[in-house]
CSV table of C-alpha atoms in Angstrom, one decimal:
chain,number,residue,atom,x,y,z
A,184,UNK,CA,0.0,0.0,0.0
A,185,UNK,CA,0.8,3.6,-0.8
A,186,UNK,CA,0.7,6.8,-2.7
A,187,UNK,CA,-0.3,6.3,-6.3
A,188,UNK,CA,-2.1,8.2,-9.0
A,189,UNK,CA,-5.3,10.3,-8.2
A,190,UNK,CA,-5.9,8.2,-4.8
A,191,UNK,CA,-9.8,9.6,-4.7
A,192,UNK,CA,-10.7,7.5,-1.6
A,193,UNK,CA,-8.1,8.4,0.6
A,194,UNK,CA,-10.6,8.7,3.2
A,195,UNK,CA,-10.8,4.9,3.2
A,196,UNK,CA,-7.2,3.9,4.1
A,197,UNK,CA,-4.2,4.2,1.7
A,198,UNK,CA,-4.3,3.7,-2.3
A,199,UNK,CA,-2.8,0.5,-3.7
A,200,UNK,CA,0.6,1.1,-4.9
A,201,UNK,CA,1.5,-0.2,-8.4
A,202,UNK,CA,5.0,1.1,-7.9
A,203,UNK,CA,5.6,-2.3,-6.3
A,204,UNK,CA,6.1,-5.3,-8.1
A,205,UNK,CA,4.4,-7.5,-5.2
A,206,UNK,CA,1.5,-5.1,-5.6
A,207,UNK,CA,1.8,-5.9,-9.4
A,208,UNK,CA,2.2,-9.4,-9.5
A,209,UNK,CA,-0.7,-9.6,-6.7
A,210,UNK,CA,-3.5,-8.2,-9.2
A,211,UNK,CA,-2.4,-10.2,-12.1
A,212,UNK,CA,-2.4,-13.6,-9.7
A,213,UNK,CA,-5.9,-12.4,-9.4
A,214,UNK,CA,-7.0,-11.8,-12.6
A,215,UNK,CA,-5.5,-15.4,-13.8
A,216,UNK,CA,-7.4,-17.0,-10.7
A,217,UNK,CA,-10.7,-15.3,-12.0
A,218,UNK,CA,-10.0,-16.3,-15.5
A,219,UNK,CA,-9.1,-20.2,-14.7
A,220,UNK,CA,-10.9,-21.4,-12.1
A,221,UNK,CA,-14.0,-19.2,-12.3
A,222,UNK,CA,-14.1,-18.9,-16.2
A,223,UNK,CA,-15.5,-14.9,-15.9
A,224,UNK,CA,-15.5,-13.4,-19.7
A,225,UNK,CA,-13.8,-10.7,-18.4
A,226,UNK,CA,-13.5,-7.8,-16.1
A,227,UNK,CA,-14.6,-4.4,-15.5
A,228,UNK,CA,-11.9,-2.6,-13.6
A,229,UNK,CA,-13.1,0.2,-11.0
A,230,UNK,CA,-12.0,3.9,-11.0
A,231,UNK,CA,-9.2,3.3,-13.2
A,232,UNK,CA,-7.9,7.0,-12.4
A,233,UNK,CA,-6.8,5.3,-8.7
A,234,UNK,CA,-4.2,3.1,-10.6
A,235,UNK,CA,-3.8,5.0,-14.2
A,236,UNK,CA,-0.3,6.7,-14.6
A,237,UNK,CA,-0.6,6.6,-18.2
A,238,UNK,CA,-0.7,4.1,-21.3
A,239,UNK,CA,3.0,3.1,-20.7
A,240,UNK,CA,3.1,3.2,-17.1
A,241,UNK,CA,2.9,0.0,-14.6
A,242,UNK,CA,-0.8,0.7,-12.6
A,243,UNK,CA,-4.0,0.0,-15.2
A,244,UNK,CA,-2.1,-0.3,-18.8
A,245,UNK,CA,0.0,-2.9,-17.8
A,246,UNK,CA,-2.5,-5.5,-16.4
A,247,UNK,CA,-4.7,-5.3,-18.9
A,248,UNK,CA,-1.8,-5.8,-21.3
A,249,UNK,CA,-0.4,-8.5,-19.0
A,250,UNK,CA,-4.2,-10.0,-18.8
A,251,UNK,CA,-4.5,-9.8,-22.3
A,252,UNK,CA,-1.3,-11.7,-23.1
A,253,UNK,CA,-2.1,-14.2,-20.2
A,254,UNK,CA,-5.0,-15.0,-22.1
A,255,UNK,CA,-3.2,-15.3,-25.5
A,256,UNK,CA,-0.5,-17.6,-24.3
A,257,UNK,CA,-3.3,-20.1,-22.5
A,258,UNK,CA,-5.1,-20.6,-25.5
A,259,UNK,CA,-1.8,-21.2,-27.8
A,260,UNK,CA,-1.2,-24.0,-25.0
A,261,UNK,CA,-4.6,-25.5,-24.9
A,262,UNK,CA,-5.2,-25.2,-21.7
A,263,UNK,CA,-8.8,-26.3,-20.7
A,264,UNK,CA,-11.6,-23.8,-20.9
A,265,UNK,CA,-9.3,-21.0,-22.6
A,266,UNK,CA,-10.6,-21.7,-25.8
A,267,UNK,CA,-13.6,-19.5,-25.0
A,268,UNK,CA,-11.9,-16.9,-25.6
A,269,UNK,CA,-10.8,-17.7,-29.1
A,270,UNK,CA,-12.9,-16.7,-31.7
A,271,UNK,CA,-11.1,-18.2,-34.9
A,272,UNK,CA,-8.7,-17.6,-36.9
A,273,UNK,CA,-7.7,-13.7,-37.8
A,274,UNK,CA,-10.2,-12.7,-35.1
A,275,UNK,CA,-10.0,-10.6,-31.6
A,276,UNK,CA,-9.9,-12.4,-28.2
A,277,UNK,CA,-13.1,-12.2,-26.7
A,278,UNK,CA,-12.0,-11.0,-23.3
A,279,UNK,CA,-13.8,-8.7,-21.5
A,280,UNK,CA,-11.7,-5.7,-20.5
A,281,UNK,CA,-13.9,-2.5,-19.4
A,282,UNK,CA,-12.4,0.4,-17.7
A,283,UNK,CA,-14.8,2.5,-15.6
A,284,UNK,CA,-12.2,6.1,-16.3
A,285,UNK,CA,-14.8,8.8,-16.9
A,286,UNK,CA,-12.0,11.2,-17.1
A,287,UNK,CA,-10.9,10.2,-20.2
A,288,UNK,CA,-12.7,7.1,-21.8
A,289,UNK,CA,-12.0,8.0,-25.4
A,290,UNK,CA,-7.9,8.3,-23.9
A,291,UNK,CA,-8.1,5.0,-22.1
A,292,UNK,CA,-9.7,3.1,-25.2
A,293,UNK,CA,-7.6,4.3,-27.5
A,294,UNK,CA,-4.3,4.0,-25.7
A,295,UNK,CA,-4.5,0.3,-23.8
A,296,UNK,CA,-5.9,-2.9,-24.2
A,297,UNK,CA,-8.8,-2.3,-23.0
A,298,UNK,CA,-12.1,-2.9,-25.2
A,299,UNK,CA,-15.0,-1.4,-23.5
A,300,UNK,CA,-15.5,1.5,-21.2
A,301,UNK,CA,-17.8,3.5,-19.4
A,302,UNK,CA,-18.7,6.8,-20.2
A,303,UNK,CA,-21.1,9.1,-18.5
A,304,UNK,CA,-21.2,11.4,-21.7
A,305,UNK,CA,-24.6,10.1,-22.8
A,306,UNK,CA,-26.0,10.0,-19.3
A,307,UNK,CA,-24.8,13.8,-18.7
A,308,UNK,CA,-26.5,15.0,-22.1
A,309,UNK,CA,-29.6,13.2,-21.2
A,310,UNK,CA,-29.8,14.8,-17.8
A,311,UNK,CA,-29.2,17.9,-19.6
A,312,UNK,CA,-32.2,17.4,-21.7
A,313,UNK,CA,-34.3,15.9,-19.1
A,314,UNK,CA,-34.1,18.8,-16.6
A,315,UNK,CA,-35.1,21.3,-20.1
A,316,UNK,CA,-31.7,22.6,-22.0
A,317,UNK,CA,-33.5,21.7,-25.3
A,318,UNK,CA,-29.6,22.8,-27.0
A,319,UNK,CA,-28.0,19.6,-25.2
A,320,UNK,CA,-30.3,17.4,-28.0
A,321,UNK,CA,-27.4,18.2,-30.3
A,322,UNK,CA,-25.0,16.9,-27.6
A,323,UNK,CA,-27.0,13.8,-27.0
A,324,UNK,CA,-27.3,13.4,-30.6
A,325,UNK,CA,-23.6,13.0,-30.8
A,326,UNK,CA,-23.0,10.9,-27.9
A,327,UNK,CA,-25.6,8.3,-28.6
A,328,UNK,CA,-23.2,7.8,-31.9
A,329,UNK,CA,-19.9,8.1,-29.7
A,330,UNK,CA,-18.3,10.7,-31.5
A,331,UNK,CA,-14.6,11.0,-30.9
A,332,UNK,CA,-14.2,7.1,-29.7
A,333,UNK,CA,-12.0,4.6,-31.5
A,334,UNK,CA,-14.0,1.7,-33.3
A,335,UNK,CA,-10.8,-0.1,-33.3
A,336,UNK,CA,-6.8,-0.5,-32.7
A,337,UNK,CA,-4.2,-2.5,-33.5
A,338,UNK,CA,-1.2,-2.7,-30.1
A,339,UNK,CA,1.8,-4.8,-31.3
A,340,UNK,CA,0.3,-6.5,-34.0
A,341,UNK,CA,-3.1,-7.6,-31.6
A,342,UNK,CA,-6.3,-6.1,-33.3
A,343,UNK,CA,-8.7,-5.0,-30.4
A,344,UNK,CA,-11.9,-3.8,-31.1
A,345,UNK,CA,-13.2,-0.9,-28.9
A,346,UNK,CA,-16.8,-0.3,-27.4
A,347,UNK,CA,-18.4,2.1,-24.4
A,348,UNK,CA,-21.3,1.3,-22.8
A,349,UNK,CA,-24.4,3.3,-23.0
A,350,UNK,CA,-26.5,4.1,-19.8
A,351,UNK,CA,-28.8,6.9,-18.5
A,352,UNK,CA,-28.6,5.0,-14.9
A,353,UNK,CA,-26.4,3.4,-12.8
A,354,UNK,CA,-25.1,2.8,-9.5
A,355,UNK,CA,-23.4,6.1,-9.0
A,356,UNK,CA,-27.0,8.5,-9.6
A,357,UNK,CA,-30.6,8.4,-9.3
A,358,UNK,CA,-32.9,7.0,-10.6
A,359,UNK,CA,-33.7,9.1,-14.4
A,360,UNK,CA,-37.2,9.2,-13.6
A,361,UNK,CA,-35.7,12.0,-10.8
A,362,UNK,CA,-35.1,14.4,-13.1
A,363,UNK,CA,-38.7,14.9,-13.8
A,364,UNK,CA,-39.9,15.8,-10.1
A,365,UNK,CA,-40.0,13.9,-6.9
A,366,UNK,CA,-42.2,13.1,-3.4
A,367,UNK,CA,-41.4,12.3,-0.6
A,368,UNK,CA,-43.5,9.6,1.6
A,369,UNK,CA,-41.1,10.5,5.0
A,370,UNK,CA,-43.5,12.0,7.3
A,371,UNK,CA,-40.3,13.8,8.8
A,372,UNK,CA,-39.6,14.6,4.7
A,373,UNK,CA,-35.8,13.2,4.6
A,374,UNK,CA,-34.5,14.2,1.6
A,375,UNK,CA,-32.8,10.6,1.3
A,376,UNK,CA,-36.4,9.3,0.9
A,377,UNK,CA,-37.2,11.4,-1.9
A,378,UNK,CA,-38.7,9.1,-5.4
A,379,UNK,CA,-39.0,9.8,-8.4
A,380,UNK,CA,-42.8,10.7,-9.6
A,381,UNK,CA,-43.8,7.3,-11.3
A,382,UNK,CA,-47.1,8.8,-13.0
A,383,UNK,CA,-44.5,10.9,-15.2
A,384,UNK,CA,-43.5,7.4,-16.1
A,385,UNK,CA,-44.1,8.5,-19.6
A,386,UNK,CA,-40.9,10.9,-20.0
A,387,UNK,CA,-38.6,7.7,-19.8
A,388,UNK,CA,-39.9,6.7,-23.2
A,389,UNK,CA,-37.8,8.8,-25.6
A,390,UNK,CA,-34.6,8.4,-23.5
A,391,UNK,CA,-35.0,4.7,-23.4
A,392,UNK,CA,-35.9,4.5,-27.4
A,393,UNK,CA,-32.4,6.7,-27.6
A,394,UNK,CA,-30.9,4.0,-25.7
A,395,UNK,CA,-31.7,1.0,-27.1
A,396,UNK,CA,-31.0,2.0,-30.4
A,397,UNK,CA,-27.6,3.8,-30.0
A,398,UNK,CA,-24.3,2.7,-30.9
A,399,UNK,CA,-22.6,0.7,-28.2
A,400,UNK,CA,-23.3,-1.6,-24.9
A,401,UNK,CA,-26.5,-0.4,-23.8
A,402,UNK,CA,-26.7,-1.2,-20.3
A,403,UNK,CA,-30.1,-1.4,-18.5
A,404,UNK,CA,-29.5,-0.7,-14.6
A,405,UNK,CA,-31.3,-2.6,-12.2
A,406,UNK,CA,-35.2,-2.0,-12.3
A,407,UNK,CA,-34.9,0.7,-15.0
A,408,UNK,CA,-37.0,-1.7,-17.4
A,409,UNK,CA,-40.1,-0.9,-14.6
A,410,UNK,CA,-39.3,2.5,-13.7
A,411,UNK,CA,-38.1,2.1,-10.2
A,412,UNK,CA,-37.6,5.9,-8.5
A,413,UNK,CA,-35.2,5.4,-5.9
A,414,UNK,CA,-33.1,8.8,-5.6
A,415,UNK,CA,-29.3,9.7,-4.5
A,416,UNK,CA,-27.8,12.2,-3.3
A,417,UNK,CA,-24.2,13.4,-4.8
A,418,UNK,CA,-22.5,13.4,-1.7
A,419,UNK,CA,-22.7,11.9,1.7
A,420,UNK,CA,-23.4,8.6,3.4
A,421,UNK,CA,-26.9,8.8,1.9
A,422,UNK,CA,-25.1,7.5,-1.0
A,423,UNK,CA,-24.2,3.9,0.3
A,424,UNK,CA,-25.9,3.9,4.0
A,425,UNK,CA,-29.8,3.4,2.4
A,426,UNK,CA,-31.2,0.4,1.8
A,427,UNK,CA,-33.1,1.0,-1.6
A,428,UNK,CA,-34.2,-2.5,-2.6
A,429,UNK,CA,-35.6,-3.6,-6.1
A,430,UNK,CA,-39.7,-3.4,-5.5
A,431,UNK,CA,-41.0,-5.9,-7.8
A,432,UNK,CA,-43.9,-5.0,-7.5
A,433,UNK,CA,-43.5,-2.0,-10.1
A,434,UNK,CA,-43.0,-4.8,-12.8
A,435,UNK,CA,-47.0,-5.1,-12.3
A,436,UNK,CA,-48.7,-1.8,-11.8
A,437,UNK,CA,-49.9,1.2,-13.8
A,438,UNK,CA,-46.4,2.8,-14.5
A,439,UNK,CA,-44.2,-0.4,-14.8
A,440,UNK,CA,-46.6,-2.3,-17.3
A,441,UNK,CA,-46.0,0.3,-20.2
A,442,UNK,CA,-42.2,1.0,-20.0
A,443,UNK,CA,-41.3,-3.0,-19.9
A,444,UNK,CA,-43.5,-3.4,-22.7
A,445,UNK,CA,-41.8,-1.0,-25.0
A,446,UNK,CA,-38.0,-2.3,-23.4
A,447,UNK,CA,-38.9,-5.7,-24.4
A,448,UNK,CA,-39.7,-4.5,-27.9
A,449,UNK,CA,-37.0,-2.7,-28.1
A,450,UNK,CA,-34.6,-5.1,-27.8
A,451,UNK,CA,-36.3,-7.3,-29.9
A,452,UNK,CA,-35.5,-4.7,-32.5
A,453,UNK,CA,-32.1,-4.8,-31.5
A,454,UNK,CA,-31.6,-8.6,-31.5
A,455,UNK,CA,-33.0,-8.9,-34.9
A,456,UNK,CA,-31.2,-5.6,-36.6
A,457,UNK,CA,-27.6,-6.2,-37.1
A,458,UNK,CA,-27.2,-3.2,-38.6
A,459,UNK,CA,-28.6,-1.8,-35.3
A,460,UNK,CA,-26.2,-3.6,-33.0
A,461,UNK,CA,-22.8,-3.2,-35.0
A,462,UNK,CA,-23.8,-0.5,-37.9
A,463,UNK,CA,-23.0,2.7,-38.7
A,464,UNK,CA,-25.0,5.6,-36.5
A,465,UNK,CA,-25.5,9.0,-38.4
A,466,UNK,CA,-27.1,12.0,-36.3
A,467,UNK,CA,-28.7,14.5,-38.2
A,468,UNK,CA,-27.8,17.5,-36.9
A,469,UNK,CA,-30.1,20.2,-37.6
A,470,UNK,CA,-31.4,22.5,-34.9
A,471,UNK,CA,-34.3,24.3,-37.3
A,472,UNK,CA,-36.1,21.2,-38.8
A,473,UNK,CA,-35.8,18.9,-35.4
A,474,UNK,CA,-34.2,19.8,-32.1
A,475,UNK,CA,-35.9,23.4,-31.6
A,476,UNK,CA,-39.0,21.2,-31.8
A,477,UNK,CA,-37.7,18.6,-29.3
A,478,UNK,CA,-37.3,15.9,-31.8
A,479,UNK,CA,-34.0,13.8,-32.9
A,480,UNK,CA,-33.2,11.8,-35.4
A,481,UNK,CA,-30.9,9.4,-36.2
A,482,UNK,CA,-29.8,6.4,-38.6
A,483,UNK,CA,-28.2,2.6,-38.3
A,484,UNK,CA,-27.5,1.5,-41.3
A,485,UNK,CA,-25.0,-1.4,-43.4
A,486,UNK,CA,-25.1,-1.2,-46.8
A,487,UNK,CA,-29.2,-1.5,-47.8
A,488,UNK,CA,-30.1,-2.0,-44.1
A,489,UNK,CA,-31.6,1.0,-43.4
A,490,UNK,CA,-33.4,2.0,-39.9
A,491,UNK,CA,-34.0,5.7,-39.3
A,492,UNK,CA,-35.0,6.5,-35.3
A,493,UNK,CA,-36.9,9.3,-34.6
A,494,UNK,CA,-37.4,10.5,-31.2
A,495,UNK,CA,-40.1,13.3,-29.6
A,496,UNK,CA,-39.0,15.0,-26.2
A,497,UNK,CA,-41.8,17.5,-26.5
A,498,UNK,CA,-45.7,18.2,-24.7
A,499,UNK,CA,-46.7,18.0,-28.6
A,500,UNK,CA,-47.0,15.8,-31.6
A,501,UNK,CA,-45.1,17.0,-34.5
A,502,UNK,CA,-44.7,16.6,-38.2
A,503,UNK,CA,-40.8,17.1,-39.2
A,504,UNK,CA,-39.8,16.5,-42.8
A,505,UNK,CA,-37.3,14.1,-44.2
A,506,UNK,CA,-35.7,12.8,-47.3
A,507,UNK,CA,-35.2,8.8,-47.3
A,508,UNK,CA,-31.8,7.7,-48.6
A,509,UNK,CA,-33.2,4.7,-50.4
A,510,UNK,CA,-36.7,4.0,-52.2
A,511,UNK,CA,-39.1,1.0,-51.1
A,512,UNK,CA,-41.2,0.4,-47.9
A,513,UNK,CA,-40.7,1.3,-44.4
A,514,UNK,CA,-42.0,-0.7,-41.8
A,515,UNK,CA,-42.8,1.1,-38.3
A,516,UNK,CA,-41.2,-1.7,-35.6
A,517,UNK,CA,-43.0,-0.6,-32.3
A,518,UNK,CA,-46.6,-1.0,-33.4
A,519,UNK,CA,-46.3,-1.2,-37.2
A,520,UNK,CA,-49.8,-1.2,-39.2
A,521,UNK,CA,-51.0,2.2,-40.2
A,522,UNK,CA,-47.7,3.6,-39.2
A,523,UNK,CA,-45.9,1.7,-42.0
A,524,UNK,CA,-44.5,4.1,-44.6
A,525,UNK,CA,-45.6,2.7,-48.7
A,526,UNK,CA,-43.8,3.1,-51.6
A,527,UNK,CA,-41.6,5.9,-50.3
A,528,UNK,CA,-39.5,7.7,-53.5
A,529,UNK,CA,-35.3,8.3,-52.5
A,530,UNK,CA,-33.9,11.7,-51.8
A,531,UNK,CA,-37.7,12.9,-51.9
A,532,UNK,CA,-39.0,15.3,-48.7
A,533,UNK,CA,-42.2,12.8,-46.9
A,534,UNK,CA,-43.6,14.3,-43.6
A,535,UNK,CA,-43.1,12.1,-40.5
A,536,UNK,CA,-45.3,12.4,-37.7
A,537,UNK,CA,-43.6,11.5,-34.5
A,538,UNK,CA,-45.7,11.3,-31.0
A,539,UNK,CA,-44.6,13.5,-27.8
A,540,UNK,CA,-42.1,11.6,-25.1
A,541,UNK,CA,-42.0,8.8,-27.7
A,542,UNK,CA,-40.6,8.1,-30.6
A,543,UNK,CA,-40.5,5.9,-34.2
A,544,UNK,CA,-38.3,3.0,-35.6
A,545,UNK,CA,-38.6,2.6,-39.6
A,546,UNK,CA,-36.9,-0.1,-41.1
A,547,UNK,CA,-36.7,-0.1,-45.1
A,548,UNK,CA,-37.8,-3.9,-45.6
């Protein structure tokens, strides 16, 4: 133990010190005991700024390099149960390596071998939006596509593919459904009993279509799928003293029914649209025709899979033009039916009519 890096939880005893090889040599024992005897895909390392001191220095870079070439030399030995990560011939390990450095995730992606990491861009924009600066849409826009991230690199001849996850909730905030007003049901009115109002359940909706359909891990925290309300505060012992427990009960009632309905079909959507899942994401950017009005709009695509996404924040329906990229039929994939676009011309302005706090998914068939 001792001084090392950034060292932001002082306050609960001394930082681990990388500077020592024992220290070293202790976390990679660990990681090899994780990955043979437990078979884990992979990790997700916690507040990487504790242990970074850069992409050539002997904290965070170097165990996920020395993980990664643990991992290599296992499966050129055939050792048992290493072959899961090998995905063929010419192809990346599929190791798990996620580094939770909101600092700098595009920096740690691009400069170590990790594949995946957290990024609390998307969730900032959404709050942003959420709490009524309509000019963070544009922001959100662009962080739903991760602008700025590395899709891949190649370290020392290894070709790593590179990924963030995607959230508007996690362990470290409150519940979204927050931002749109709270109660409190403490007689005494503790602010650490504050919830979320669940008859605004509704708002989730076009933050949750966003979600599901963006480039990257989306990541669904606990109870998000129902609406649960718990809040947090930023600071304090409030933050990890409380017992907030996942109420099941929200899966059945009024508020819970609706939003688990449109996550289950939204990741249908997902699990059947490659081109969703692994495509290219284009954001148009244009404050006059859609985000002055509250709406954004965005495309997956490969090749002739086509899905545009259109998304209403507003109190009001609106009609927004737009000019299709490719001729043929559009099929609406929430509720379909009469929302199914016919025999729509390329390059040629049609009028799409997008619902407030919701959204449509049109997929050229």
């Amino acid at each position: 133990m001792g001084p090392f890096a950034k060292d932001y939880f002082s306050n609960f005893g001394k930082s681990t010190d990388f500077n020592r090889e024992i220290t070293r040599d202790y976390f990679h024992t660990a990681n090899h005991h994780w990955l043979d005897v437990y078979h884990v895909d992979g990790f997700r390392y916690d507040c990487v700024p504790n242990y970074w001191d850069g992409p050539m220095g002997v904290g965070y870079a170097s165990l996920v390099y020395e993980t990664h070439q643990l991992t290599k030399a296992n499966i050129t030995a055939g050792r048992p149960y290493w072959s899961r990560f090998d995905a063929g011939a010419g192809k990346p390990l599929a190791l798990v390596q996620m580094a939770e450095q909101l600092e700098a995730p595009e920096d740690v992606l691009r400069s170590t071998y990790s594949n995946s990491t957290w990024q609390n861009g998307t969730f900032g924009a959404a709050r942003a939006v959420a709490q009524g600066d309509r000019g963070q849409l544009a922001d959100l826009g662009l962080k739903l596509g991760l602008f700025g991230y590395p899709e891949r690199e190649v370290v020392n001849g290894d070709d790593i593919p590179k990924l963030a996850l995607q959230y508007i909730e996690n362990h470290d905030h409150e519940r979204f459904l927050c931002n749109f007003g709270t109660s409190n049901p403490d007689e005494a009115g503790n602010p650490l009993f504050a919830e979320g109002d669940r008859k605004r359940w509704y708002l989730l909706q076009p933050y949750l279509i966003c979600l599901l359909m963006s480039k990257g891990i989306p990541m669904l925290w606990q109870g998000e799928e129902f609406a649960e309300n718990h809040f947090l505060p930023d600071f304090g012992m409030g933050r990890v003293s409380l017992l907030r427990p996942m109420r099941w009960d929200f899966f059945y009632d009024e508020s819970g029914r609706p939003i688990l309905s449109l996550v289950r079909r939204l990741l249908q959507i997902r699990r059947r649209r490659d081109h969703i899942r692994q495509g290219t994401y284009f954001f148009f950017n244009d404050w006059d025709r859609y985000q002055r009005f509250g709406i954004l709009l965005f495309a997956r695509y490969d090749g002739a899979r086509y899905t545009l996404v259109a998304v209403n924040f507003g109190d009001t329906d609106r009609a927004v033009p737009f000019w299709f990229p490719m001729a043929g039929d559009y099929a609406e994939e929430l509720h379909g039916g009469v929302l199914d676009l016919k025999n729509i011309p390329a390059l040629q302005q049609v009028w799409l009519n997008i619902p407030s706090h919701y959204g449509r998914v049109w997929t050229l068939k």
